[in-house]
Tab-separated table of C-alpha atoms in Angstrom:
chain	number	residue	atom	x	y	z
A	1	MET	CA	7.984	-15.846	-30.361
A	2	THR	CA	7.245	-14.493	-33.808
A	3	THR	CA	4.512	-16.238	-35.794
A	4	PRO	CA	5.741	-19.824	-36.317
A	5	ARG	CA	6.531	-20.987	-39.841
A	6	LEU	CA	6.479	-24.668	-38.804
A	7	ILE	CA	4.587	-26.426	-36.010
A	8	ALA	CA	5.747	-29.892	-34.958
A	9	PHE	CA	3.781	-32.364	-32.886
A	10	ASP	CA	4.458	-35.420	-30.822
A	11	LEU	CA	2.014	-38.201	-31.791
A	12	ASP	CA	0.857	-40.428	-28.918
A	13	ASP	CA	-1.067	-38.584	-26.179
A	14	THR	CA	-0.633	-35.319	-28.096
A	15	LEU	CA	-2.521	-35.877	-31.365
A	16	ALA	CA	-4.151	-39.183	-30.367
A	17	PRO	CA	-4.330	-41.666	-27.488
A	18	SER	CA	-1.411	-44.092	-27.517
A	19	LYS	CA	-1.341	-46.092	-30.790
A	20	SER	CA	-4.903	-45.015	-31.577
A	21	ALA	CA	-6.359	-43.158	-34.557
A	22	ILE	CA	-6.719	-39.396	-34.405
A	23	ASN	CA	-10.140	-37.954	-33.698
A	24	PRO	CA	-11.772	-36.464	-36.835
A	25	ARG	CA	-11.525	-33.023	-35.238
A	26	ILE	CA	-7.723	-33.322	-35.066
A	27	GLY	CA	-7.652	-34.278	-38.748
A	28	GLU	CA	-9.645	-31.177	-39.671
A	29	LEU	CA	-7.415	-28.947	-37.540
A	30	LEU	CA	-4.205	-30.344	-39.016
A	31	LEU	CA	-5.414	-29.558	-42.532
A	32	GLU	CA	-6.490	-26.063	-41.469
A	33	LEU	CA	-3.049	-25.594	-39.962
A	34	ALA	CA	-1.296	-26.859	-43.110
A	35	ALA	CA	-3.113	-24.168	-45.096
A	36	ARG	CA	-1.068	-21.679	-43.064
A	37	VAL	CA	2.245	-23.227	-41.935
A	38	GLU	CA	4.395	-26.338	-42.369
A	39	VAL	CA	3.216	-29.238	-40.163
A	40	ALA	CA	5.529	-31.925	-38.778
A	41	ILE	CA	4.972	-35.018	-36.651
A	42	ILE	CA	7.936	-36.419	-34.710
A	43	SER	CA	7.566	-39.629	-32.718
A	44	GLY	CA	9.474	-42.708	-31.649
A	45	GLY	CA	6.845	-44.760	-33.467
A	46	GLN	CA	7.349	-46.359	-36.856
A	47	LEU	CA	5.902	-45.261	-40.199
A	48	GLN	CA	3.012	-47.765	-40.033
A	49	GLN	CA	1.770	-46.027	-36.887
A	50	PHE	CA	1.884	-42.631	-38.598
A	51	GLN	CA	-0.103	-44.056	-41.492
A	52	SER	CA	-2.782	-45.846	-39.460
A	53	GLN	CA	-3.113	-43.179	-36.766
A	54	VAL	CA	-2.893	-40.031	-38.891
A	55	VAL	CA	-2.391	-40.286	-42.659
A	56	GLU	CA	-5.297	-42.659	-43.314
A	57	ARG	CA	-7.566	-40.537	-41.095
A	58	LEU	CA	-6.959	-37.149	-42.671
A	59	PRO	CA	-9.822	-35.624	-44.655
A	60	ALA	CA	-9.277	-35.264	-48.401
A	61	ALA	CA	-6.842	-32.496	-49.283
A	62	ASP	CA	-5.145	-31.048	-52.342
A	63	ALA	CA	-1.523	-31.766	-53.238
A	64	GLU	CA	-0.311	-28.346	-52.114
A	65	THR	CA	-1.682	-28.837	-48.600
A	66	LEU	CA	-0.367	-32.400	-48.322
A	67	ASP	CA	3.086	-31.209	-49.368
A	68	ARG	CA	3.295	-29.175	-46.163
A	69	PHE	CA	3.302	-32.323	-44.000
A	70	HIS	CA	6.600	-33.702	-42.705
A	71	LEU	CA	6.569	-37.169	-41.091
A	72	MET	CA	9.511	-38.126	-38.882
A	73	PRO	CA	9.156	-41.612	-37.365
A	74	THR	CA	11.744	-42.964	-34.907
A	75	CYS	CA	12.626	-39.416	-33.832
A	76	GLY	CA	13.769	-38.280	-37.254
A	77	THR	CA	16.014	-41.161	-38.275
A	78	GLN	CA	13.373	-41.654	-40.975
A	79	TYR	CA	11.781	-38.826	-42.950
A	80	TYR	CA	8.761	-38.979	-45.251
A	81	ARG	CA	6.614	-36.467	-47.113
A	82	LEU	CA	2.921	-36.734	-47.860
A	83	GLU	CA	1.707	-36.757	-51.435
A	84	GLU	CA	-1.509	-37.729	-53.170
A	85	GLY	CA	-1.820	-41.502	-52.933
A	86	GLY	CA	0.620	-42.115	-50.085
A	87	VAL	CA	3.989	-41.199	-48.604
A	88	ARG	CA	7.364	-40.580	-50.210
A	89	THR	CA	10.624	-41.618	-48.546
A	90	VAL	CA	13.222	-38.857	-48.252
A	91	TYR	CA	15.690	-40.853	-46.133
A	92	ALA	CA	15.879	-43.740	-43.640
A	93	HIS	CA	19.004	-44.409	-41.558
A	94	ALA	CA	18.867	-48.005	-40.290
A	95	LEU	CA	20.816	-49.697	-37.509
A	96	THR	CA	23.291	-52.365	-38.620
A	97	ASP	CA	22.506	-56.049	-38.062
A	98	ASP	CA	25.167	-56.180	-35.331
A	99	GLU	CA	23.713	-53.139	-33.555
A	100	LYS	CA	20.225	-54.618	-33.731
A	101	SER	CA	21.254	-58.019	-32.357
A	102	ARG	CA	23.184	-56.486	-29.448
A	103	ALA	CA	20.327	-54.128	-28.625
A	104	LEU	CA	17.701	-56.871	-28.716
A	105	ALA	CA	19.794	-59.146	-26.492
A	106	ALA	CA	20.602	-56.423	-23.969
A	107	VAL	CA	17.052	-55.167	-23.506
A	108	GLU	CA	15.513	-58.645	-23.200
A	109	GLU	CA	18.135	-59.902	-20.757
A	110	GLU	CA	17.939	-56.788	-18.564
A	111	ALA	CA	14.123	-56.760	-18.620
A	112	ARG	CA	14.078	-60.383	-17.472
A	113	ARG	CA	16.678	-59.699	-14.770
A	114	LEU	CA	14.641	-56.770	-13.423
A	115	GLY	CA	11.389	-58.735	-13.496
A	116	LEU	CA	9.928	-56.550	-16.264
A	117	TRP	CA	9.405	-59.253	-18.904
A	118	GLU	CA	5.663	-59.841	-19.209
A	119	ALA	CA	4.654	-63.522	-19.410
A	120	GLU	CA	1.406	-62.830	-21.288
A	121	PRO	CA	1.807	-59.597	-23.262
A	122	TRP	CA	-0.586	-58.023	-25.728
A	123	GLY	CA	1.478	-58.653	-28.848
A	124	GLU	CA	5.236	-58.578	-29.351
A	125	ILE	CA	7.425	-57.029	-26.657
A	126	LEU	CA	10.395	-56.335	-28.945
A	127	GLU	CA	10.118	-54.568	-32.281
A	128	ASP	CA	12.700	-53.880	-34.980
A	129	ARG	CA	11.761	-50.499	-36.502
A	130	GLY	CA	14.770	-50.392	-38.806
A	131	SER	CA	16.464	-47.367	-37.304
A	132	GLN	CA	15.198	-48.147	-33.792
A	133	ILE	CA	14.688	-51.130	-31.488
A	134	THR	CA	11.680	-50.675	-29.203
A	135	PHE	CA	10.820	-52.554	-26.012
A	136	SER	CA	7.104	-52.392	-25.149
A	137	ALA	CA	6.698	-53.785	-21.640
A	138	LEU	CA	3.116	-55.014	-22.028
A	139	GLY	CA	3.270	-55.743	-25.752
A	140	GLN	CA	2.669	-53.470	-28.722
A	141	SER	CA	-1.118	-53.852	-28.611
A	142	ALA	CA	-1.666	-53.353	-24.886
A	143	PRO	CA	-4.829	-51.410	-23.946
A	144	LEU	CA	-4.347	-47.814	-22.929
A	145	GLU	CA	-5.630	-48.360	-19.382
A	146	ALA	CA	-3.063	-51.101	-18.702
A	147	LYS	CA	-0.244	-49.012	-20.149
A	148	MET	CA	-1.093	-45.988	-18.033
A	149	ALA	CA	-1.202	-48.107	-14.862
A	150	TRP	CA	2.048	-50.011	-15.453
A	151	ASP	CA	4.627	-47.374	-14.491
A	152	PRO	CA	3.005	-44.056	-13.505
A	153	THR	CA	6.196	-42.738	-11.863
A	154	GLY	CA	8.570	-43.851	-14.633
A	155	GLU	CA	10.686	-45.778	-12.131
A	156	LYS	CA	10.539	-49.087	-14.020
A	157	LYS	CA	11.400	-47.565	-17.395
A	158	ASN	CA	14.251	-45.534	-15.952
A	159	ALA	CA	15.753	-48.579	-14.249
A	160	LEU	CA	15.594	-50.596	-17.458
A	161	ARG	CA	16.981	-47.734	-19.525
A	162	ASP	CA	19.978	-47.328	-17.210
A	163	ALA	CA	20.702	-51.063	-17.156
A	164	VAL	CA	20.522	-51.424	-20.932
A	165	ALA	CA	22.575	-48.265	-21.539
A	166	ALA	CA	25.414	-49.736	-19.482
A	167	ARG	CA	25.392	-52.820	-21.713
A	168	ILE	CA	25.509	-51.004	-25.082
A	169	PRO	CA	27.310	-47.680	-24.512
A	170	ASP	CA	27.805	-47.104	-28.249
A	171	LEU	CA	24.024	-46.802	-28.754
A	172	GLU	CA	21.406	-44.390	-27.388
A	173	VAL	CA	18.897	-45.828	-24.889
A	174	ARG	CA	16.007	-43.622	-23.772
A	175	SER	CA	12.513	-43.751	-22.340
A	176	GLY	CA	9.864	-43.774	-25.048
A	177	GLY	CA	6.134	-43.861	-24.458
A	178	SER	CA	4.324	-44.877	-21.281
A	179	THR	CA	5.681	-48.460	-21.326
A	180	SER	CA	8.505	-48.338	-23.858
A	181	VAL	CA	12.262	-48.003	-24.088
A	182	ASP	CA	13.843	-47.082	-27.447
A	183	ILE	CA	17.350	-47.857	-28.728
A	184	THR	CA	18.886	-45.915	-31.622
A	185	HIS	CA	22.211	-44.552	-32.824
A	186	ARG	CA	23.845	-42.159	-30.366
A	187	GLY	CA	22.445	-38.640	-30.255
A	188	ILE	CA	19.012	-39.599	-31.579
A	189	ASP	CA	16.088	-37.945	-29.808
A	190	LYS	CA	13.396	-35.454	-30.779
A	191	ALA	CA	15.932	-32.623	-30.699
A	192	TYR	CA	17.766	-34.510	-33.454
A	193	GLY	CA	14.511	-34.649	-35.406
A	194	MET	CA	13.981	-30.907	-35.008
A	195	ARG	CA	17.511	-30.166	-36.203
A	196	LYS	CA	16.934	-32.379	-39.259
A	197	LEU	CA	13.698	-30.475	-39.947
A	198	ALA	CA	15.583	-27.194	-39.869
A	199	GLU	CA	18.166	-28.659	-42.226
A	200	VAL	CA	15.760	-30.039	-44.818
A	201	THR	CA	13.211	-27.205	-44.750
A	202	GLY	CA	15.553	-24.260	-44.307
A	203	ILE	CA	13.303	-22.964	-41.500
A	204	PRO	CA	15.307	-21.821	-38.441
A	205	LEU	CA	14.534	-23.443	-35.095
A	206	ASP	CA	13.580	-19.997	-33.781
A	207	ASP	CA	10.680	-20.018	-36.255
A	208	MET	CA	9.359	-23.400	-35.094
A	209	LEU	CA	6.887	-24.375	-32.386
A	210	PHE	CA	6.718	-27.840	-30.810
A	211	VAL	CA	3.601	-29.295	-29.152
A	212	GLY	CA	3.959	-32.305	-26.845
A	213	ASP	CA	2.692	-34.017	-23.714
A	214	ARG	CA	6.034	-35.111	-22.208
A	215	LEU	CA	8.031	-31.922	-21.752
A	216	ASP	CA	8.934	-32.797	-18.164
A	217	GLU	CA	12.619	-33.413	-17.428
A	218	HIS	CA	12.368	-37.186	-17.893
A	219	GLY	CA	9.898	-37.034	-20.790
A	220	ASN	CA	10.771	-37.921	-24.366
A	221	ASP	CA	9.730	-34.434	-25.563
A	222	TYR	CA	12.074	-32.668	-23.136
A	223	PRO	CA	15.118	-32.584	-25.484
A	224	VAL	CA	13.196	-30.187	-27.746
A	225	LEU	CA	12.541	-27.812	-24.856
A	226	ALA	CA	16.137	-28.137	-23.652
A	227	MET	CA	17.511	-27.085	-27.056
A	228	GLY	CA	15.595	-23.807	-26.848
A	229	VAL	CA	12.707	-24.403	-29.255
A	230	THR	CA	9.456	-22.716	-28.224
A	231	CYS	CA	7.175	-25.419	-26.827
A	232	GLN	CA	3.533	-25.815	-25.877
A	233	ALA	CA	2.714	-28.445	-23.262
A	234	VAL	CA	-0.541	-30.386	-23.627
A	235	ASP	CA	-2.094	-33.258	-21.699
A	236	GLY	CA	-4.021	-35.110	-24.394
A	237	TRP	CA	-5.518	-34.684	-27.847
A	238	GLU	CA	-8.467	-32.706	-26.505
A	239	HIS	CA	-6.084	-30.102	-25.080
A	240	THR	CA	-4.228	-30.014	-28.414
A	241	ALA	CA	-7.517	-29.490	-30.259
A	242	ALA	CA	-8.484	-26.629	-27.971
A	243	TYR	CA	-5.051	-25.028	-28.371
A	244	LEU	CA	-5.171	-25.255	-32.179
A	245	THR	CA	-8.728	-23.932	-32.274
A	246	ASP	CA	-7.456	-20.760	-30.606
A	247	LEU	CA	-4.151	-20.591	-32.508
A	248	ILE	CA	-5.239	-21.175	-36.126
A	249	PRO	CA	-7.291	-17.952	-36.524
A	250	THR	CA	-4.161	-15.957	-35.587
A	251	LEU	CA	-2.169	-17.448	-38.505
A	252	ALA	CA	-2.481	-16.047	-42.016
A	253	ARG	CA	-3.431	-18.347	-44.884
A	254	ARG	CA	-0.848	-18.791	-47.593
């Protein structure tokens, strides 16, 4: 591709371990990158995760650099910009109360039926993220080791996703992170987030690059690859750091 004008990243297991803070090296690299191109983060997580994992861990930066960050929680159904002192809401498209109640009931009932409802989870299993309902099989605060061991083949998540999707066909049900299933309005995935980025920034998709760890056919980053955006597969934040270390010197400063 030509030199990218915008580089978008998945969050968990791309910029940081699942629900963990970024390494200081990633923070430095993101600011170096933002001195050259627009930087976006697209994840199924909610804004609080973006803030605790990334925003609060970035080194100090001037307003011009911060303005090049685009934060898209819940796969782009919410959009925020960085500014000195915090984040600014551009839009947030929430589910209705009826959609939320039906989604919560369907995912809990099907998880219990399939034997996937944890009796002693690490935190809440169900989470209302405004524009997204998220099921976290082991709880939202489960340790990384337990999450990685729970469903290495994806069989459990896929079974739950299919069962819930049959119950609420008017909503989108998809695999999220290593132990999660996400429910949103129809047509919401990371490809939706990339299209919204193109719309709000005016940067064509052909001038964007996406970096993610789940670009396999059943991964939650795959829709971006399937829509034709240039993608870079990584297998953890260390791989991302190494990739950016090589890439950044090839990009001109603004």
